[in-house]
PDB file of C-alpha atoms and ligand atoms in Angstrom:
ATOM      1  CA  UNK A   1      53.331 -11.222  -1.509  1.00  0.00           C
ATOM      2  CA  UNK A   2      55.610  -8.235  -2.918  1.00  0.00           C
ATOM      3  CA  UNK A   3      58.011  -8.834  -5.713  1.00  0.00           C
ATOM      4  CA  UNK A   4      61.775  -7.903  -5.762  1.00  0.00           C
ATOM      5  CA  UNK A   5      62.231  -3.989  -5.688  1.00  0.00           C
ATOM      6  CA  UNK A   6      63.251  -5.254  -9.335  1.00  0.00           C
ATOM      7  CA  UNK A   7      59.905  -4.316 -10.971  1.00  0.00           C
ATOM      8  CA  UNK A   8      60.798  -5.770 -14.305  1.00  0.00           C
ATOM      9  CA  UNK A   9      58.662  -9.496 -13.346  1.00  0.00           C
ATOM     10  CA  UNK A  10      55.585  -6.890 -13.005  1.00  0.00           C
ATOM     11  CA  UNK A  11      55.872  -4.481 -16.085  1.00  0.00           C
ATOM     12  CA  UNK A  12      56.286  -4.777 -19.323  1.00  0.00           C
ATOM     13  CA  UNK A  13      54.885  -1.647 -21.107  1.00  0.00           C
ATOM     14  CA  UNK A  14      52.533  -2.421 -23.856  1.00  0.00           C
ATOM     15  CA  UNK A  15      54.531  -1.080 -26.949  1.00  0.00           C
ATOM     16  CA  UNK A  16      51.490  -0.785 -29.615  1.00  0.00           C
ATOM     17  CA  UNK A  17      49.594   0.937 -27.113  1.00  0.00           C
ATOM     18  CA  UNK A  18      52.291   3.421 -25.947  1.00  0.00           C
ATOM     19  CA  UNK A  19      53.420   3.886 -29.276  1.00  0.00           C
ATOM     20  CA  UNK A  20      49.837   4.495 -30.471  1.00  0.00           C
ATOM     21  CA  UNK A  21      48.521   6.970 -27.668  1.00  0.00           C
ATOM     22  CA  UNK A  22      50.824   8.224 -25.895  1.00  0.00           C
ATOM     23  CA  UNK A  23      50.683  11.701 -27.254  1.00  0.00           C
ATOM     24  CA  UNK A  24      47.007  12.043 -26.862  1.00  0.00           C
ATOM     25  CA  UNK A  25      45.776  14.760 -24.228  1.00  0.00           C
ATOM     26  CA  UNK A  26      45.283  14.729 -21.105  1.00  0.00           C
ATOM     27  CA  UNK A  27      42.125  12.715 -20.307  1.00  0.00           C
ATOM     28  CA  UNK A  28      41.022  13.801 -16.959  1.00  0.00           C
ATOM     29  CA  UNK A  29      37.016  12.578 -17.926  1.00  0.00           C
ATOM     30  CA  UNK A  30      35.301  10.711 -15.743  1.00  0.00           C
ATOM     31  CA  UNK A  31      35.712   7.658 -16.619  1.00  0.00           C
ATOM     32  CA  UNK A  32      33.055   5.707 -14.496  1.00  0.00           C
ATOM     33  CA  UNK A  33      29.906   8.063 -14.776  1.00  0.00           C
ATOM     34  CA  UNK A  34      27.898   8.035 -11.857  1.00  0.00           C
ATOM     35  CA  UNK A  35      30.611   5.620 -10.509  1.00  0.00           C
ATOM     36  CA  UNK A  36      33.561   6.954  -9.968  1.00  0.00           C
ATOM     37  CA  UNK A  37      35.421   8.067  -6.793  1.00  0.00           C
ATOM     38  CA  UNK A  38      37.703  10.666  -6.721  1.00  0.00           C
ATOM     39  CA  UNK A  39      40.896  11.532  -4.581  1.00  0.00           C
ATOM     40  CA  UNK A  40      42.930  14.551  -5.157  1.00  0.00           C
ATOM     41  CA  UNK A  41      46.807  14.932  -4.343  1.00  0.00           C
ATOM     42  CA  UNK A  42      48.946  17.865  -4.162  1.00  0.00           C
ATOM     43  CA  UNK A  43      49.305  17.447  -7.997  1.00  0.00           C
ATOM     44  CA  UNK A  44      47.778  14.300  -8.923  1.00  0.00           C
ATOM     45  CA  UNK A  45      44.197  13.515  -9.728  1.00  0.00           C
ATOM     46  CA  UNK A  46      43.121   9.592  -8.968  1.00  0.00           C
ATOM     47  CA  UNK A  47      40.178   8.374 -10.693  1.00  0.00           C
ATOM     48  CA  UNK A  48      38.987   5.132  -8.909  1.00  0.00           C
ATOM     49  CA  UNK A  49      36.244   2.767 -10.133  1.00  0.00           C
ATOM     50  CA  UNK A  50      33.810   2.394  -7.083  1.00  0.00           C
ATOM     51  CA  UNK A  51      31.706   3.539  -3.956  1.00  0.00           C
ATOM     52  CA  UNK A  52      33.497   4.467  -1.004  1.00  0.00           C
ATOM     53  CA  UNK A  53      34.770   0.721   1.298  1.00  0.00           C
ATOM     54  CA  UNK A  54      33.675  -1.365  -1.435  1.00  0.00           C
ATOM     55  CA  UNK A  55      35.710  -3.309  -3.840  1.00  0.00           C
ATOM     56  CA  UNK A  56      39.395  -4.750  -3.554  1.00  0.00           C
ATOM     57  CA  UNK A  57      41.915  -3.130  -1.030  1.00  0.00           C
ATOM     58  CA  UNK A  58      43.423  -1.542  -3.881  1.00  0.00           C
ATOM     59  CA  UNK A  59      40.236   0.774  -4.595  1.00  0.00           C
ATOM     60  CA  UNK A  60      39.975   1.241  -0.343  1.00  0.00           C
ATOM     61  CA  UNK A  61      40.721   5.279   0.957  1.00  0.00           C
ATOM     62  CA  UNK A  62      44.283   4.311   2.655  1.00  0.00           C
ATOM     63  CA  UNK A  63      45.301   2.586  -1.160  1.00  0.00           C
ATOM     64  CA  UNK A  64      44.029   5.720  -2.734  1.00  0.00           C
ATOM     65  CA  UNK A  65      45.401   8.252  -0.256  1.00  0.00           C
ATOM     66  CA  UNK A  66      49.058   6.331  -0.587  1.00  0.00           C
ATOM     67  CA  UNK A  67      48.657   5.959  -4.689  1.00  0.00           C
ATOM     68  CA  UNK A  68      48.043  10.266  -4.636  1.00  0.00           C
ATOM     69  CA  UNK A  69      51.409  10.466  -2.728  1.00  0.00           C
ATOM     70  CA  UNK A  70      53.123   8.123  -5.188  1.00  0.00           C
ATOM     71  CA  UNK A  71      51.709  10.097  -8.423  1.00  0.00           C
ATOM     72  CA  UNK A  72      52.585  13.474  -6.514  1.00  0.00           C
ATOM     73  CA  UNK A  73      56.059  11.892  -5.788  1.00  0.00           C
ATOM     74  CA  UNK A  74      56.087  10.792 -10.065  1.00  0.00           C
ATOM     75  CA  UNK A  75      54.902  13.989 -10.696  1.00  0.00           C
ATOM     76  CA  UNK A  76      57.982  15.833  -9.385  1.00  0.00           C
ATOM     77  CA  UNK A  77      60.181  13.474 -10.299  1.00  0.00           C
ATOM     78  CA  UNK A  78      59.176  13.511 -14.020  1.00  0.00           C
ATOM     79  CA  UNK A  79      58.622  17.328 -13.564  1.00  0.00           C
ATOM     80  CA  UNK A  80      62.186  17.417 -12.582  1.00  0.00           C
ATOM     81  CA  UNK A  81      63.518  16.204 -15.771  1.00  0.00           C
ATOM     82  CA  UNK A  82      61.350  17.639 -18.142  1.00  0.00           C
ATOM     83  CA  UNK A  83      61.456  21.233 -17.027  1.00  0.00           C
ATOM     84  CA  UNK A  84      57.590  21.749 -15.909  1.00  0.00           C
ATOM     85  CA  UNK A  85      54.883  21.124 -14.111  1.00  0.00           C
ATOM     86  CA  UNK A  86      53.430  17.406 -14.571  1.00  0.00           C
ATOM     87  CA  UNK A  87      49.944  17.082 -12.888  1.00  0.00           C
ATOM     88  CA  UNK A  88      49.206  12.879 -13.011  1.00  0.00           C
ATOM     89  CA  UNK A  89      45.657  11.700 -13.904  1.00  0.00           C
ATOM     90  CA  UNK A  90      45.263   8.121 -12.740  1.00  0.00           C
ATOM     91  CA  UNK A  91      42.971   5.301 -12.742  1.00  0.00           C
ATOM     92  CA  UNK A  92      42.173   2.194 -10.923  1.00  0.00           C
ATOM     93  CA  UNK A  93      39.768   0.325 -12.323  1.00  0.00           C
ATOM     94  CA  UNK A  94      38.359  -2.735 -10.143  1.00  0.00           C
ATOM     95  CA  UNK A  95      40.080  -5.609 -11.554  1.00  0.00           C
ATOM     96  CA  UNK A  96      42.931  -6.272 -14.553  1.00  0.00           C
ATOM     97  CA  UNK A  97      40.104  -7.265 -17.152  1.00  0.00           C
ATOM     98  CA  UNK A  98      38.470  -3.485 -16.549  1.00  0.00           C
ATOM     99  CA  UNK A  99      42.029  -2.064 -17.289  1.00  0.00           C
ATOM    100  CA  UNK A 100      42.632  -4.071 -20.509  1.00  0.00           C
ATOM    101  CA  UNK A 101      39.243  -2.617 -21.421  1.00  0.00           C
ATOM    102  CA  UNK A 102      40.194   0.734 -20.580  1.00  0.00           C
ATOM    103  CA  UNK A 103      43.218   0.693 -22.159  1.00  0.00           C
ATOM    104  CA  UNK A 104      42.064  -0.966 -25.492  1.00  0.00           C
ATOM    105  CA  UNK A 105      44.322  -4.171 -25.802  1.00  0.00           C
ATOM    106  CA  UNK A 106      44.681  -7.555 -24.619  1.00  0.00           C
ATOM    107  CA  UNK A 107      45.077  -9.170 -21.148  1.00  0.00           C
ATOM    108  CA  UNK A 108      47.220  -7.406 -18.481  1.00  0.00           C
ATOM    109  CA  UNK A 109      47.553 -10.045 -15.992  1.00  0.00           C
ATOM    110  CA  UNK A 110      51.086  -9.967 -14.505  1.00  0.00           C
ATOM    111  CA  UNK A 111      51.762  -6.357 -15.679  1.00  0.00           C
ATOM    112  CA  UNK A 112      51.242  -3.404 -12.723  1.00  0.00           C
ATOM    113  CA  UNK A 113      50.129  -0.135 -15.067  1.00  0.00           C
ATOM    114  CA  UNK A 114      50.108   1.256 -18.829  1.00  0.00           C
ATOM    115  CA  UNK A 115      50.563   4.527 -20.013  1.00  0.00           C
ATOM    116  CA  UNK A 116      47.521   5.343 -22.110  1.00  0.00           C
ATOM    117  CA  UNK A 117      45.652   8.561 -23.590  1.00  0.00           C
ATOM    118  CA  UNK A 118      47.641  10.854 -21.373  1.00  0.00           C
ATOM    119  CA  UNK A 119      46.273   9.184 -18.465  1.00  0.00           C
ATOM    120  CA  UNK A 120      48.290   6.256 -16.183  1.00  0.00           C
ATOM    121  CA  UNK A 121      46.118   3.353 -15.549  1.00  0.00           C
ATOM    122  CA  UNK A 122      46.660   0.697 -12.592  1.00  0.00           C
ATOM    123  CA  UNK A 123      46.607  -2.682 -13.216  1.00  0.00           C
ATOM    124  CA  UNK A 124      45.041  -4.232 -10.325  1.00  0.00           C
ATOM    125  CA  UNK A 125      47.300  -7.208  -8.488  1.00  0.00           C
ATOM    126  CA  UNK A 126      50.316  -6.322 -10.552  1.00  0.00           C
ATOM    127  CA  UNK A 127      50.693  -3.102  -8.969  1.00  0.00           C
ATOM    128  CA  UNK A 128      49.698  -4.293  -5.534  1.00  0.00           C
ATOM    129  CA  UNK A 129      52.391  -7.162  -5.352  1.00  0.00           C
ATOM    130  CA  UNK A 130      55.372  -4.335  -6.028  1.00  0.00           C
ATOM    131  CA  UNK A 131      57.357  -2.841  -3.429  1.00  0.00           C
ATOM    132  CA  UNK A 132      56.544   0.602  -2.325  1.00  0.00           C
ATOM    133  CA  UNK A 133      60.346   1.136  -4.188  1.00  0.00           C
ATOM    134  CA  UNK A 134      58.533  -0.731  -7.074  1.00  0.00           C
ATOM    135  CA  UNK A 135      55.369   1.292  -6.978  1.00  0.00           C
ATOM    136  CA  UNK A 136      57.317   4.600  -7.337  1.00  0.00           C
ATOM    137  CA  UNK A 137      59.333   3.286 -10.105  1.00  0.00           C
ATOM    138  CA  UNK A 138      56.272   2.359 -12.143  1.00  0.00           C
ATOM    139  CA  UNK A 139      54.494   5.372 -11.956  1.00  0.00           C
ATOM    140  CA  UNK A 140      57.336   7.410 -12.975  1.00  0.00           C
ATOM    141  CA  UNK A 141      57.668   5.250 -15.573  1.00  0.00           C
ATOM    142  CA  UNK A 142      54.286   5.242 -17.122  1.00  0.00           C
ATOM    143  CA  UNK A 143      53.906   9.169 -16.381  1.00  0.00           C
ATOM    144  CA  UNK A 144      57.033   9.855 -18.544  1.00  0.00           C
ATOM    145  CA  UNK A 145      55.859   7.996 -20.822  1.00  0.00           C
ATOM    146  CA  UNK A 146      52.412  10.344 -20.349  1.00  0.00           C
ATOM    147  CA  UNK A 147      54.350  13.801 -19.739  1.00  0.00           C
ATOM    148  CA  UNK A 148      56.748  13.212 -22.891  1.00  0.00           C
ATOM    149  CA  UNK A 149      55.338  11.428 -25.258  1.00  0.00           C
ATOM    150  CA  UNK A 150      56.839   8.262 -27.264  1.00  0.00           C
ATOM    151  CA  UNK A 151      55.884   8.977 -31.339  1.00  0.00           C
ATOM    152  CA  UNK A 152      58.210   8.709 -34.047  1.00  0.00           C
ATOM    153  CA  UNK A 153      61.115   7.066 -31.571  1.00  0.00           C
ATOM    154  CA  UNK A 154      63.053   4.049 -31.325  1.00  0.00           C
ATOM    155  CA  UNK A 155      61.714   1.889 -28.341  1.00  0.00           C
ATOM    156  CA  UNK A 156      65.241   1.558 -27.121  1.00  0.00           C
ATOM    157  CA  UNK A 157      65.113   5.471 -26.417  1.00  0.00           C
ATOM    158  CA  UNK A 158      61.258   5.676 -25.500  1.00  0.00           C
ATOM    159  CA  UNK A 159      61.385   2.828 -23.374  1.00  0.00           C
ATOM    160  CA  UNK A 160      64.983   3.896 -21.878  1.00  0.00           C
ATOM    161  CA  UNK A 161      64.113   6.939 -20.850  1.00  0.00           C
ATOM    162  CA  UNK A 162      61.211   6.298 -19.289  1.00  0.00           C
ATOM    163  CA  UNK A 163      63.411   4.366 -17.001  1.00  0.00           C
ATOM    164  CA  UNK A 164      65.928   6.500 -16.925  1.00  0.00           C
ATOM    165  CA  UNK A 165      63.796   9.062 -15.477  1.00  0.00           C
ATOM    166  CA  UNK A 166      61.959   6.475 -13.042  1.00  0.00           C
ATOM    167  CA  UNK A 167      65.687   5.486 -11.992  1.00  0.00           C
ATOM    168  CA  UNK A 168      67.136   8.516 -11.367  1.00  0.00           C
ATOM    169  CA  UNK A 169      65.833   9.117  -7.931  1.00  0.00           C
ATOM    170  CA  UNK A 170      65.115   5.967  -6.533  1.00  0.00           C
ATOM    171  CA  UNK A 171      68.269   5.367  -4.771  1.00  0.00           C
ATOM    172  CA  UNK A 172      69.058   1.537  -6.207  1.00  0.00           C
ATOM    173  CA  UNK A 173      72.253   0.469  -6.807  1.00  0.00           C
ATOM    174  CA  UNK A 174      72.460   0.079 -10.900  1.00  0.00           C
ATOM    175  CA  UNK A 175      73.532  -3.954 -10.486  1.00  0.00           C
ATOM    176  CA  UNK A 176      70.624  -4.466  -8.423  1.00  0.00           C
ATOM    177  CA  UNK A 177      68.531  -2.581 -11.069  1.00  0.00           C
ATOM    178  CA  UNK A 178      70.074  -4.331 -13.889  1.00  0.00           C
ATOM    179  CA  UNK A 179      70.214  -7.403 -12.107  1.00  0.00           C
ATOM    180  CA  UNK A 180      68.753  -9.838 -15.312  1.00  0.00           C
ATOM    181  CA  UNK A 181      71.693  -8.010 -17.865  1.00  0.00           C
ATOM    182  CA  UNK A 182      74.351  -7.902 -14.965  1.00  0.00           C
ATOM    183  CA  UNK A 183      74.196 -11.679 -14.548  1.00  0.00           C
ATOM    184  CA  UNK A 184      74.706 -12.127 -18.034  1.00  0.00           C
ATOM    185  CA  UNK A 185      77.244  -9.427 -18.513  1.00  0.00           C
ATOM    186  CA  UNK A 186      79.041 -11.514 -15.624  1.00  0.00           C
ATOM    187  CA  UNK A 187      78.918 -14.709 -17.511  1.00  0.00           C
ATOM    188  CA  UNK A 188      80.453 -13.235 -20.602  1.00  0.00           C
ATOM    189  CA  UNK A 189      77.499 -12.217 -22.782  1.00  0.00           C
ATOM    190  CA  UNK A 190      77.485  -8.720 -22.793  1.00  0.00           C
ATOM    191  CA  UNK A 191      75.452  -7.015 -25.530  1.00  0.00           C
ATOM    192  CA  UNK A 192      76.435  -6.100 -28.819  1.00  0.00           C
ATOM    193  CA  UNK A 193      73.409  -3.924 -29.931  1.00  0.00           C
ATOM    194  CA  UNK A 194      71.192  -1.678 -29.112  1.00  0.00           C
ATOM    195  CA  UNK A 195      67.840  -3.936 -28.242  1.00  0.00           C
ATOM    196  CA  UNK A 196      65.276  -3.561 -31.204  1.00  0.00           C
ATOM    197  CA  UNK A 197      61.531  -3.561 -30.891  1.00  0.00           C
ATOM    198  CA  UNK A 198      61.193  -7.458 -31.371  1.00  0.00           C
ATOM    199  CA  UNK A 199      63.222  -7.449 -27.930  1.00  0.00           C
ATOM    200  CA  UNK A 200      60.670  -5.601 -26.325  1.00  0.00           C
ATOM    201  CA  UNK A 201      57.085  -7.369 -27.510  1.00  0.00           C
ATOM    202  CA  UNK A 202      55.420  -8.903 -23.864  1.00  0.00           C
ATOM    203  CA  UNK A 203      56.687 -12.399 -23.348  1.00  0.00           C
ATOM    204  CA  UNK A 204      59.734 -12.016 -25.385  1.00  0.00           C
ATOM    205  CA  UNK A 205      63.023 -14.010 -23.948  1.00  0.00           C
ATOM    206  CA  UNK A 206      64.954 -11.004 -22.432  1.00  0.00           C
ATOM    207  CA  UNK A 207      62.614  -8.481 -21.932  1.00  0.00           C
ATOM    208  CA  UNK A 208      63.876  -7.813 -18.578  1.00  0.00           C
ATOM    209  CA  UNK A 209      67.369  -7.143 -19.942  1.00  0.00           C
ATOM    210  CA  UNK A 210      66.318  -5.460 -22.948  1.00  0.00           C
ATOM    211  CA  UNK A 211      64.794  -2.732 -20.547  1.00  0.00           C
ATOM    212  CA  UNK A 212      67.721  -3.036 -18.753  1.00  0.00           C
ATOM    213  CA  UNK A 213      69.731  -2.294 -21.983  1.00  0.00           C
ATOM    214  CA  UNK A 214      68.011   0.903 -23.082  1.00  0.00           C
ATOM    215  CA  UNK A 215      67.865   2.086 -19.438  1.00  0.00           C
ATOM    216  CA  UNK A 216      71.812   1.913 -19.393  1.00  0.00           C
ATOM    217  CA  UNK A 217      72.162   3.488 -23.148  1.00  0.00           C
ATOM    218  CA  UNK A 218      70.060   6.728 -22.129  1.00  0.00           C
ATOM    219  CA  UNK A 219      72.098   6.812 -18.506  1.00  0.00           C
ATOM    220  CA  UNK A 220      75.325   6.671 -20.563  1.00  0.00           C
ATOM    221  CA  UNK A 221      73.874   9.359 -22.377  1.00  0.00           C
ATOM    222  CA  UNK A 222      73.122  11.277 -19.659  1.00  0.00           C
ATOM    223  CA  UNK A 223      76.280  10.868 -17.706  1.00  0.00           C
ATOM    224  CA  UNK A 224      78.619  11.979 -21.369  1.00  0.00           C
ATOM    225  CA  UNK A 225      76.323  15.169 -22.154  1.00  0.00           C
ATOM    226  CA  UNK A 226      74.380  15.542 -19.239  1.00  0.00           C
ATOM    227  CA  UNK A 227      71.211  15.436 -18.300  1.00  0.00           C
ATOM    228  CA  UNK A 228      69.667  18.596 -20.212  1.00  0.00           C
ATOM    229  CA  UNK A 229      70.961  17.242 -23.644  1.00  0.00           C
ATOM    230  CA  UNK A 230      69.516  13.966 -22.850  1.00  0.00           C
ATOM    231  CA  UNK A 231      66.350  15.693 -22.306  1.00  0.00           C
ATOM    232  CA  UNK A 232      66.634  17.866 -25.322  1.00  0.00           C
ATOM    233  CA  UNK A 233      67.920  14.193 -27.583  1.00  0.00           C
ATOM    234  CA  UNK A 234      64.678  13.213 -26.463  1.00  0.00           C
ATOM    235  CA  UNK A 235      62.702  15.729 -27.978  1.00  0.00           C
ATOM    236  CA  UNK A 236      64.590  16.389 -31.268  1.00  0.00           C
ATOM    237  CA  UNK A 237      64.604  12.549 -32.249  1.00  0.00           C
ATOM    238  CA  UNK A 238      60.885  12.732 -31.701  1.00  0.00           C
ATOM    239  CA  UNK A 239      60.546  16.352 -34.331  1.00  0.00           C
ATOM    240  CA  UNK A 240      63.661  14.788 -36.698  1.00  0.00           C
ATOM    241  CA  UNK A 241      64.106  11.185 -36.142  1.00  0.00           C
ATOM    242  CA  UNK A 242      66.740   9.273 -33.545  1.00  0.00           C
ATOM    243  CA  UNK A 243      69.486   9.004 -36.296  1.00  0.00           C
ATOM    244  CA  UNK A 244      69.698  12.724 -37.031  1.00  0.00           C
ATOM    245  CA  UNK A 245      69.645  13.835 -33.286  1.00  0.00           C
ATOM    246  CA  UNK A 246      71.823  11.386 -32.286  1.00  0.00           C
ATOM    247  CA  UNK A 247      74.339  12.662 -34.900  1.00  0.00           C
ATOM    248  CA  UNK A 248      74.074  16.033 -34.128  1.00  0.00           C
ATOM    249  CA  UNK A 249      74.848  15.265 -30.438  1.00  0.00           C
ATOM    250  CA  UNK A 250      77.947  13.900 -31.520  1.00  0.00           C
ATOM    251  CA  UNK A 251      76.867  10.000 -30.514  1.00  0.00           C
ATOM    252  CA  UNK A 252      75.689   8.726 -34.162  1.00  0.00           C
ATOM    253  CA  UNK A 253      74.696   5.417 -33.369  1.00  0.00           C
ATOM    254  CA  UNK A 254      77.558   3.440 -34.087  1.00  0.00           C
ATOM    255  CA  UNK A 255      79.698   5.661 -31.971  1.00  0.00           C
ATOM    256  CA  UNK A 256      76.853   5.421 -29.016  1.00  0.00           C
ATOM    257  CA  UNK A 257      76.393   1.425 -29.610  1.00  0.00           C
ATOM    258  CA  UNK A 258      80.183   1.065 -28.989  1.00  0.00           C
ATOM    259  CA  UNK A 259      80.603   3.579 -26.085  1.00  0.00           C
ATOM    260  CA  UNK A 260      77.665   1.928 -24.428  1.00  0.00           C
ATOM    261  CA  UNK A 261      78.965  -1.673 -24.217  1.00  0.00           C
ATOM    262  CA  UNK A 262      81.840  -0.546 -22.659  1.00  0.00           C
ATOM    263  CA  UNK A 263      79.434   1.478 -20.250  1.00  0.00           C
ATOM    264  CA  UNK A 264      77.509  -1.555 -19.799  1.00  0.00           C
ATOM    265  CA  UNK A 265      80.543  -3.607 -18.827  1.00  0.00           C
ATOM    266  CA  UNK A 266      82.171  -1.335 -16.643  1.00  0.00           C
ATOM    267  CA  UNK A 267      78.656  -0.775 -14.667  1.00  0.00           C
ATOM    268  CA  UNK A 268      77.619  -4.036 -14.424  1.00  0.00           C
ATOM    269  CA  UNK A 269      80.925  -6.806 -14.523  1.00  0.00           C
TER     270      UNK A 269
HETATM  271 ZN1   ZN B 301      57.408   1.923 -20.881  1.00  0.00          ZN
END
């Protein structure tokens, strides 16, 4: 069964755990001693848990083969934006409960990877049921979230950019992207904020659109300063704090909150 290209019934980024780790190094260990399989891409390095034809299709060589062209397609991607090289360590574990482990937090059932310690870990079955559109999304997703870190920032930015990035080149209409906030753009509720962290916590009401929200604000951004500042917003908020950057680029965030819903509108009604 493959979900919607729309990934957002799949993913839901674990917000303590990004928040928490994803500045730590690189963590290109072996994770499964004695156990572990590895396949190498042009760039990426896949870690998978398991002897060679055993275990789920997902841990198979023609899954692991495709998942190194996906991370090596993230990888340059990501790369693109940031400025330099991005080399992707990734991990499939065997099952969903071996990634929680891995990752250090609760259940991931229903979610299809996590960014965590500098590495990108697979959820099993959440990341099989997406599209190969889906798939390619996710990764870049996850490895921004690897390659530029999320401390010190407003989910609404971290979380936004990560998708903005994933977006960029992956060749979907924004409607069909945004298709949770378009409908309710379309039926007169268009958003008045920025979405706060509370809108982004797993299970909350419109997490879909909340992503969908932040995704838009750092596109707007990107489309009224271009892409470079966006990238360089990015990085000051995370040294100075979102208010002061956001200021400096001339969008303090009452001026941004305002420009945006009118973005929002004329993308999506
Ligand atoms: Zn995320």
């Amino acid at each position: 069964m493959s979900v919607p290209v729309n990934r957002r019934t799949a993913l839901a980024c674990l917000l303590p755990l990004a928040l928490a780790r994803g500045d730590a190094p690189p963590g290109a260990a072996e994770p499964w001693p004695g156990r572990t399989r590895l396949v190498r891409g042009a760039r990426s390095l896949i870690f998978a848990h398991g002897a060679p034809g055993t275990g789920p299709a997902a841990l198979r060589e023609p899954a692991l083969r495709e998942l190194a062209l996906r991370a090596d397609v993230a990888a340059a991607r990501v790369g693109a934006v940031l400025g330099r090289t991005v080399r992707p360590v990734v991990l499939v574990p065997a099952s969903a409960a071996e990634a929680a482990r891995l990752a250090g937090t609760g259940p991931l059932d229903g979610l299809a990877a996590v960014a965590d310690g500098g590495r990108v870990i697979v959820v099993p079955g959440g990341f099989d049921r997406l599209t190969p559109t889906g798939r390619d999304v996710v990764l870049a997703h996850e490895l921004t979230h690897v390659a530029a870190g999320t401390g010190g920032l407003p989910v609404w930015l971290s979380e936004g950019f990560a998708d903005y990035v994933a977006y960029r080149d992956a060749g979907l209409a924004v409607p069909a992207a945004a298709a949770e906030l378009a409908a309710e753009v379309r039926s007169g509720r268009a958003p008045r904020e920025l979405p706060g962290p509370a809108a982004f916590a797993p299970g909350a009401d419109r997490l879909a659109a909340a992503y969908q929200e932040a995704w838009l604000a750092c596109r707007f951004i990107a489309a009224r300063t271009g892409e470079a500042r966006l990238v360089r917003l990015y990085r000051e908020a995370r040294a100075v704090g979102a208010d002061r950057a956001l200021t400096a680029l001339g969008l303090p965030v009452a001026t941004l909150t305002a420009l945006w819903r009118t973005y929002v509108r004329d993308e999506l009604g």
